[in-house]
Coordinates of N, CA and C in Angstrom, one line a residue:
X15 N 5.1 22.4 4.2 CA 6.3 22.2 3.5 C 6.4 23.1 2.3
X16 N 8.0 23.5 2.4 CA 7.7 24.2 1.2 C 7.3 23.4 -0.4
X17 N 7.2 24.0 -1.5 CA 6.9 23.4 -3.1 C 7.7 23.2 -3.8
X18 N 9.4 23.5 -3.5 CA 10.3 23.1 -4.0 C 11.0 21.9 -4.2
X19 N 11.1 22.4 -5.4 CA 11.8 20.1 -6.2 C 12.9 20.0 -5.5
X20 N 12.9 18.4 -5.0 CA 14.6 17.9 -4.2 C 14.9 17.6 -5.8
X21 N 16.4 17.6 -5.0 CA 17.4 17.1 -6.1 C 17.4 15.4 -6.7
X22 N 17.4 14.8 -7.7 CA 17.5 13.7 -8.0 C 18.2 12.3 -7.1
X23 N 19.8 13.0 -6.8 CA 20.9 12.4 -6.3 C 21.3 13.6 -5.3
X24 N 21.2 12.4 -4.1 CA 22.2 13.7 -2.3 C 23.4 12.5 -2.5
X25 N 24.1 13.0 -1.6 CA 25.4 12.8 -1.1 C 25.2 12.2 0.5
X26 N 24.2 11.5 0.8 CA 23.7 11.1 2.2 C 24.4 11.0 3.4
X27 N 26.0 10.3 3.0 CA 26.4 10.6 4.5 C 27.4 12.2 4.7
X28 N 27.6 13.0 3.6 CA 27.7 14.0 3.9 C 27.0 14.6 4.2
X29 N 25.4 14.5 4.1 CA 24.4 15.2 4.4 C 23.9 15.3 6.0
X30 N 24.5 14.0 6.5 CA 24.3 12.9 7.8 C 25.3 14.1 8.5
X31 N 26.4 13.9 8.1 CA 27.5 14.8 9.4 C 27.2 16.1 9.2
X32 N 26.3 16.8 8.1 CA 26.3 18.3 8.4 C 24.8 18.4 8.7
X33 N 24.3 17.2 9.3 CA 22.8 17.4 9.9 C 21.5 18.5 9.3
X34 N 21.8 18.3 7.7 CA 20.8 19.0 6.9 C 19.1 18.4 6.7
X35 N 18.6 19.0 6.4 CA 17.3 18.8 6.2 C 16.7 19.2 4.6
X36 N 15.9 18.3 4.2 CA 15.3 18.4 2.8 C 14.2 18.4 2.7
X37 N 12.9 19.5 2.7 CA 11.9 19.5 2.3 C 11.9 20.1 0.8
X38 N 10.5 19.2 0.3 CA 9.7 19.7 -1.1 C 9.2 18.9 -2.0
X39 N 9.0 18.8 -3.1 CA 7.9 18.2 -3.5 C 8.7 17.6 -4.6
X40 N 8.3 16.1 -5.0 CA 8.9 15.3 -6.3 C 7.4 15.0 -7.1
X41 N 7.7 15.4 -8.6 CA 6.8 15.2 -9.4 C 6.5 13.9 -9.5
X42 N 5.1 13.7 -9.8 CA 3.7 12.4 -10.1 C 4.7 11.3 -10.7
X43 N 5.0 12.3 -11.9 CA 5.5 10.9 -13.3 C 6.7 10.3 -12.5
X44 N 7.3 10.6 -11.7 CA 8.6 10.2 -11.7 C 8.3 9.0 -10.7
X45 N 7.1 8.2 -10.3 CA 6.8 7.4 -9.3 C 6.4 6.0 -10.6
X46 N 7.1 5.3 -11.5 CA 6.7 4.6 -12.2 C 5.9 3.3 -11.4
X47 N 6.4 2.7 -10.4 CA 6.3 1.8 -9.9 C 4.6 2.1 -9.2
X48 N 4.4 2.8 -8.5 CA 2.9 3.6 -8.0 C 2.5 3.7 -8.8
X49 N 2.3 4.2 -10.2 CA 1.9 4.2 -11.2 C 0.8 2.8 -11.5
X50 N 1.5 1.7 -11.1 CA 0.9 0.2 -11.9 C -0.3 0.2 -10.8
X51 N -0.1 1.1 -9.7 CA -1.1 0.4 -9.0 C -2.2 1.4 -8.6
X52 N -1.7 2.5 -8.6 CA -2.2 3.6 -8.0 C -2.5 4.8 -9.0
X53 N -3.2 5.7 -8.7 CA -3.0 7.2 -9.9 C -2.9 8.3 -8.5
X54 N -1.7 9.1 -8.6 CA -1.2 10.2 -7.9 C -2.6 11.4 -8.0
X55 N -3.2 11.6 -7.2 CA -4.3 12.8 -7.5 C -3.7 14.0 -6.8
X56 N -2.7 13.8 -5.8 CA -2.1 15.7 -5.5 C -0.9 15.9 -6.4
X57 N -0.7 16.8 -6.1 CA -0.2 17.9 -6.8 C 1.9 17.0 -7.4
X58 N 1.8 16.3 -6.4 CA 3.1 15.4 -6.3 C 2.9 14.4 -4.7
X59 N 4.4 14.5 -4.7 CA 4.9 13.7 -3.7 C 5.6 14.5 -2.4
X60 N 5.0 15.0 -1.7 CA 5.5 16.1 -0.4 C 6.5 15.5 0.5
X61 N 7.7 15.4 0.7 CA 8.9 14.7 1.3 C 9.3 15.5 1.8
X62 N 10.0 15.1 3.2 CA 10.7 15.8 4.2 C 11.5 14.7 4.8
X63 N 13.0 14.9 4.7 CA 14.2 14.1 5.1 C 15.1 15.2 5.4
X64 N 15.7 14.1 6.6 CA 16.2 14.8 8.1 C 17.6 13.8 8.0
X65 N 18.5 14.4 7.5 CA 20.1 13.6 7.3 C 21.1 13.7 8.6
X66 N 20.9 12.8 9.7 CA 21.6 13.1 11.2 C 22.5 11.9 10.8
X67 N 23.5 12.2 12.3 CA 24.2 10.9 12.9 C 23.8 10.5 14.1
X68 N 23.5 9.3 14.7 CA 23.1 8.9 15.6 C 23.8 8.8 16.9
X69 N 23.8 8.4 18.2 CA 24.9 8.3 19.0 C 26.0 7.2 19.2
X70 N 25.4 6.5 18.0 CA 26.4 5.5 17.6 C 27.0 5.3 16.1
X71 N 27.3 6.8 16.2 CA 27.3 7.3 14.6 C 27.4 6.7 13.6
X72 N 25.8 6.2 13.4 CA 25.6 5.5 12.4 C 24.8 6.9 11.4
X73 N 25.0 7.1 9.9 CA 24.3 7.7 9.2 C 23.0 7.4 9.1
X74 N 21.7 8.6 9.1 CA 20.7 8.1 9.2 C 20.0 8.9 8.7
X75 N 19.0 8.4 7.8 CA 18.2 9.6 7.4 C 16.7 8.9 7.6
X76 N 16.2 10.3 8.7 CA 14.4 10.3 8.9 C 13.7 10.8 8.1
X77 N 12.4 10.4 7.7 CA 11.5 10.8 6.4 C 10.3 10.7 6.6
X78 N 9.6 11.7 5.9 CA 8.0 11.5 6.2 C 7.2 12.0 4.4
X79 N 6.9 11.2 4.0 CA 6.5 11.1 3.0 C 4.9 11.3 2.7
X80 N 4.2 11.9 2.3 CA 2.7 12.4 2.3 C 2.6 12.4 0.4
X81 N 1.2 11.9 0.5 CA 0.7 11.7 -1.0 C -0.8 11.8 -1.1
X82 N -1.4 11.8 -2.1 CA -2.9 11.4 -2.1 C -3.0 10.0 -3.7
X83 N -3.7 9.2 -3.4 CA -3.8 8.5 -3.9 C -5.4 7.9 -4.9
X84 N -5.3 7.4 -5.6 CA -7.0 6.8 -6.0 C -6.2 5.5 -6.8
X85 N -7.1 4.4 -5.5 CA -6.7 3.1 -5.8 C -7.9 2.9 -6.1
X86 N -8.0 1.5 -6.5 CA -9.6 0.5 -6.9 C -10.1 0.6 -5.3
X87 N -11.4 0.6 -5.4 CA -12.2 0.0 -4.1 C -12.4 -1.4 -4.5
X88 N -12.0 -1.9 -3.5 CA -12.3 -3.4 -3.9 C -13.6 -4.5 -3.5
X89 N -14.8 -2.9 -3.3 CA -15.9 -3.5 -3.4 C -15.9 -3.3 -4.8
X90 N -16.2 -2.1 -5.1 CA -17.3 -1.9 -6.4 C -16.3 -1.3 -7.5
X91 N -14.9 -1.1 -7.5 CA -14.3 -1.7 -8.4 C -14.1 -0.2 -8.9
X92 N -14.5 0.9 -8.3 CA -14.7 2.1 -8.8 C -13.2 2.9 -8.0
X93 N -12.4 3.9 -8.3 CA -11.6 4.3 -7.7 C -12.1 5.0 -6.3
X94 N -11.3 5.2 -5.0 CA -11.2 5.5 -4.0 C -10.2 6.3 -3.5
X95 N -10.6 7.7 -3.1 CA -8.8 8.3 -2.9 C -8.8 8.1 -1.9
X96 N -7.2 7.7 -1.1 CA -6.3 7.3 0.3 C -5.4 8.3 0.4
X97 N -5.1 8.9 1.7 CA -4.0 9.7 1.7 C -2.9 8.7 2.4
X98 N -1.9 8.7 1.8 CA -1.0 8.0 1.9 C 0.0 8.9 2.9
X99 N 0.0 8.7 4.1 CA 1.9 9.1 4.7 C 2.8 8.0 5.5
X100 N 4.3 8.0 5.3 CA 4.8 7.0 5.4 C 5.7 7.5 6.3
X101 N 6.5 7.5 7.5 CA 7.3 7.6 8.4 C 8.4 6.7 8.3
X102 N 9.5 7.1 8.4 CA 10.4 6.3 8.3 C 11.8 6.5 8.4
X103 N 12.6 5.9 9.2 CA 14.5 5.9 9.2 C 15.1 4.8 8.9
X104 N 16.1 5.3 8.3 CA 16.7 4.2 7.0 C 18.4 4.5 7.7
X105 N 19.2 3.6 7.7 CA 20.7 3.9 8.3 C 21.5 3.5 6.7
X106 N 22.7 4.1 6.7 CA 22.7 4.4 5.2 C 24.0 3.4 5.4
X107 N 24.2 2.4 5.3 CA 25.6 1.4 4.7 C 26.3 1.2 3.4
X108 N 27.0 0.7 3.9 CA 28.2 0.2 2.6 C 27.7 -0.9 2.0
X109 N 27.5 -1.8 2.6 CA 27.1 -3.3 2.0 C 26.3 -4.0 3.1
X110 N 26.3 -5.3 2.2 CA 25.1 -6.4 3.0 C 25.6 -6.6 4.1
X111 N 26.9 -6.5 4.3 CA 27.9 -7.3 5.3 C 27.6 -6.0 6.6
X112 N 28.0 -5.2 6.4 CA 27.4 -3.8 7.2 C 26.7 -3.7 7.3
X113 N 25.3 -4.0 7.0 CA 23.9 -4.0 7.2 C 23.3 -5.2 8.3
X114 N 24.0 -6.0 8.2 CA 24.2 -6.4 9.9 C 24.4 -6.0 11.1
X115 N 25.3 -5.0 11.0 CA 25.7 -4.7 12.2 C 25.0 -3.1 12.7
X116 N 23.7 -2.7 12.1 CA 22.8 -1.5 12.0 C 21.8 -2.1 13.5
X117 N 21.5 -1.1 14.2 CA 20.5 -1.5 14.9 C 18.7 -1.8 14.6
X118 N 18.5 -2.5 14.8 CA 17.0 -3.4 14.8 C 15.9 -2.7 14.1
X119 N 16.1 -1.2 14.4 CA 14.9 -0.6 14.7 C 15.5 0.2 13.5
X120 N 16.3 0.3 12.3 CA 16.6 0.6 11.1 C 16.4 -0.4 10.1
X121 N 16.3 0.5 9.1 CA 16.1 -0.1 7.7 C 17.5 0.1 6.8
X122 N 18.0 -0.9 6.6 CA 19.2 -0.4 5.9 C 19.1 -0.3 4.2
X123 N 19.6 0.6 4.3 CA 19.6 1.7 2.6 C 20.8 1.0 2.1
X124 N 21.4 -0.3 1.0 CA 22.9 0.3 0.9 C 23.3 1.2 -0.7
X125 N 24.6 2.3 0.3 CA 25.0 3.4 -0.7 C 26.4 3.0 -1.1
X126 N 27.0 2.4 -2.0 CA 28.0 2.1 -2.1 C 28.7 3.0 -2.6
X127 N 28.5 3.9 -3.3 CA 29.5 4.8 -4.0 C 29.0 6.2 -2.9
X128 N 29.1 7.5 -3.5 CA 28.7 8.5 -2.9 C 27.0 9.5 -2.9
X129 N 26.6 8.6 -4.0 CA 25.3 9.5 -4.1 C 24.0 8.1 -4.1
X130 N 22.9 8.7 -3.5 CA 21.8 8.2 -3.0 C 20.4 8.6 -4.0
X131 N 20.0 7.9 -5.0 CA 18.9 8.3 -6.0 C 18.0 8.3 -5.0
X132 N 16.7 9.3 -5.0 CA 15.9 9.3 -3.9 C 14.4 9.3 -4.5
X133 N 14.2 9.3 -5.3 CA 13.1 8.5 -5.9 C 13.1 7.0 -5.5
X134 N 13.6 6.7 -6.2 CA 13.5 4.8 -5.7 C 13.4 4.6 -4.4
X135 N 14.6 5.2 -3.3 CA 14.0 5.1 -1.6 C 12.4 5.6 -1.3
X136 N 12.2 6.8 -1.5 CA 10.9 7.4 -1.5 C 9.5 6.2 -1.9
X137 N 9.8 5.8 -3.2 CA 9.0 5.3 -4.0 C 8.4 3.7 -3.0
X138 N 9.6 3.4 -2.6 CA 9.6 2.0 -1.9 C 9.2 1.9 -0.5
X139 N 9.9 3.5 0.1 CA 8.4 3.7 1.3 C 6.6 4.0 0.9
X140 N 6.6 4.2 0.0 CA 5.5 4.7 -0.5 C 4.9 3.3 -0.7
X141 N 5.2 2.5 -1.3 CA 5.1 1.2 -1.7 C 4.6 0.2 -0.6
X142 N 5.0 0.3 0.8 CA 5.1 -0.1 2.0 C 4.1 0.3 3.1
X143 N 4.0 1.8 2.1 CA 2.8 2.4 3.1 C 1.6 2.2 2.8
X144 N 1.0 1.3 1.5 CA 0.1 1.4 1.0 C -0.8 0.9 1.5
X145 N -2.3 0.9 1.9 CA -3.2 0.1 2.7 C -3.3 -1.5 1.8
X146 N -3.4 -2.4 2.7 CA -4.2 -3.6 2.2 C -5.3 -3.9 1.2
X147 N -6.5 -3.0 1.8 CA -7.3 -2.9 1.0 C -7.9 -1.6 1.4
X148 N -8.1 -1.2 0.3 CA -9.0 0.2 0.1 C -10.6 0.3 -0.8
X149 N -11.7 0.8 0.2 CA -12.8 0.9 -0.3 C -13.4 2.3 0.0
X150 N -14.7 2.6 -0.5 CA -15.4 3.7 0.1 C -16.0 3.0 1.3
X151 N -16.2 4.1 2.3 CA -17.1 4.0 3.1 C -18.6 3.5 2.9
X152 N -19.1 4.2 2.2 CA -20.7 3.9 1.8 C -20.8 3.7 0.9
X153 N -20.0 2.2 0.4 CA -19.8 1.5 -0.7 C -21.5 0.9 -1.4
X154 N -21.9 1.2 -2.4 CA -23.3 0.9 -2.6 C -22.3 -0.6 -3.9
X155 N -23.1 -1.8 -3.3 CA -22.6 -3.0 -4.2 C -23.5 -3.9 -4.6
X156 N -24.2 -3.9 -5.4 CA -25.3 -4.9 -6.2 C -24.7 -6.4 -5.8
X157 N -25.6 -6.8 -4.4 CA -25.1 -7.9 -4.0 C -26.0 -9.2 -4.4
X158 N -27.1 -8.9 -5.0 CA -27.8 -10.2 -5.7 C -28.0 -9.9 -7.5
X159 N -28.0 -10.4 -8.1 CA -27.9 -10.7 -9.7 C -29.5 -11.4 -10.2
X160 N -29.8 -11.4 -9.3 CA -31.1 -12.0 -10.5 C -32.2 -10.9 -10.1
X161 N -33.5 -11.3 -11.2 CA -34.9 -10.3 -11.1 C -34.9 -9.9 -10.0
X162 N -35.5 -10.3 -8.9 CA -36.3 -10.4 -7.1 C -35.6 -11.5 -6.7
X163 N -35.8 -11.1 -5.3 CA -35.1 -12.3 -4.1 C -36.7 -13.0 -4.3
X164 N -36.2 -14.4 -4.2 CA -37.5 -15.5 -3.7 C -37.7 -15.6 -2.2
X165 N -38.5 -15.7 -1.8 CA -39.1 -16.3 -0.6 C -38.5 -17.9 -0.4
X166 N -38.6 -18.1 0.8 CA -38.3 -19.7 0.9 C -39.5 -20.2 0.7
X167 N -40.4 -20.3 1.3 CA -42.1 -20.5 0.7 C -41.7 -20.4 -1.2
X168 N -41.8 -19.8 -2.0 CA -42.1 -19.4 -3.3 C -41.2 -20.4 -3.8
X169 N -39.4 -20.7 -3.3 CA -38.5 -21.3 -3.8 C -39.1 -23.3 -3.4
X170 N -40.0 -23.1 -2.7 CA -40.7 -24.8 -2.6 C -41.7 -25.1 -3.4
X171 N -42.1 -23.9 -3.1 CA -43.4 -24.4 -4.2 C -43.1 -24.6 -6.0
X172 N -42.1 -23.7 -6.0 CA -41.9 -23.7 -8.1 C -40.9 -25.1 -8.0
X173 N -40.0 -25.6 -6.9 CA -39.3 -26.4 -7.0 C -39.8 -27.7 -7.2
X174 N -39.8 -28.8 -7.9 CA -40.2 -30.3 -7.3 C -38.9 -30.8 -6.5
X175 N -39.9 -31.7 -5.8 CA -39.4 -32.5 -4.4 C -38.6 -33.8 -5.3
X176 N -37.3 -34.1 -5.7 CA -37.4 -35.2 -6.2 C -37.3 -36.2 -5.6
X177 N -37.8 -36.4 -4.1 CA -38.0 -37.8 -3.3 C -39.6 -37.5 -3.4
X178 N -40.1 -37.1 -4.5 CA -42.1 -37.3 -4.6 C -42.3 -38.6 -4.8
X179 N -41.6 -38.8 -6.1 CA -41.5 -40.5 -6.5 C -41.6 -41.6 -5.5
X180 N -41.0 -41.3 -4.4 CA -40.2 -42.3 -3.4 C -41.7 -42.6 -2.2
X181 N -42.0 -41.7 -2.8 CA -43.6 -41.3 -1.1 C -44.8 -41.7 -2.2
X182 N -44.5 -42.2 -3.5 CA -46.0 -42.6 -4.0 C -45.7 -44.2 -4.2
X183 N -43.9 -44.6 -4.5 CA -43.6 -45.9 -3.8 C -44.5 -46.7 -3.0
X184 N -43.8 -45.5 -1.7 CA -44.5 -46.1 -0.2 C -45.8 -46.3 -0.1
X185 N -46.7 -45.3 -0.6 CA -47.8 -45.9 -0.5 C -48.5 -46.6 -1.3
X186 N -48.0 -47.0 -2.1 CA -48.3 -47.9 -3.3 C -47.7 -49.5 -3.0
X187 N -47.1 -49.1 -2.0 CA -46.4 -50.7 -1.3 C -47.5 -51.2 -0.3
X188 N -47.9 -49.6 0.5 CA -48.8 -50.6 1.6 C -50.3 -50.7 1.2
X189 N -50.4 -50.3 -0.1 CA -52.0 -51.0 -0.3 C -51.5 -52.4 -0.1
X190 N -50.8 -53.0 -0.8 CA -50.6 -54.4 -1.4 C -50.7 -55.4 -0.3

């Protein structure tokens, strides 16, 4: 892909009937939302959207979104980079009421007026693409907290038995 910045605001369903295509890159800062959760380690946000009509000419735009990421590992608490890519077609409507009548296998975008901010769409697949949980592979995690592990042997013997009492009872019953 090439390195060049998309435009802020397209014109989507004119983009849809002249079957254009948008590759290039949207800068780090501009992802506030990824931000809370994530820190951007490449260079930006590498996007590539494909503005068609379908054969039931609905407006539609295909997208593939590519990022690198360093979330927490949620073993050891330390960051982890993920490469994040998100695939995705969005049918571009009028309203909620029109967004009904899109087929199953779309996501509906609605564009009420004529222009489409494309950060926020981008941002929200990105948001969707994110793994569950993210760790290292050969996550090293200090899984016991005290000096040395005890033995089960060593943990009886420093232990007292508090049914001892109960067994000097007993035999102090059947002298009698």
């Amino acid at each position: 892909m090439s390195k060049s910045s998309l435009p802020d605001y397209v014109n989507p369903r004119r983009l849809a009937v002249q079957g254009m295509t948008l590759e290039g890159q949207i800068s780090a800062d501009s992802f506030k939302r990824i931000a809370e959760v994530a820190t951007i380690t490449s260079q930006g946000v590498e996007v590539s959207l494909k503005f068609f009509c379908d054969e039931e000419n609905f407006k539609v735009i295909s997208g593939t979104v590519e990022v690198e990421l360093d979330l927490d590992c949620q073993r050891c608490l330390s960051p982890v980079n993920v490469k994040v890519i998100s695939d995705f077609e969005v049918a571009i409507v009028a309203s909620d009421e029109s967004a009904k009548n899109i087929p199953k296998h779309y996501e509906p975008v609605i564009v009420e007026e004529d222009t489409l901010e494309l950060v926020p769409l981008i941002e929200e697949e990105l948001i969707l693409a994110l793994p569950m949980h993210a760790y290292h592979d050969d996550c090293d995690v200090q899984m016991s907290f005290g000096e040395t592990e005890l033995d089960a042997a060593e943990v009886e013997e420093t232990t007292p038995n508090p049914f001892h009492v109960l067994a000097n009872l007993k035999v102090g019953k059947s002298k009698n």
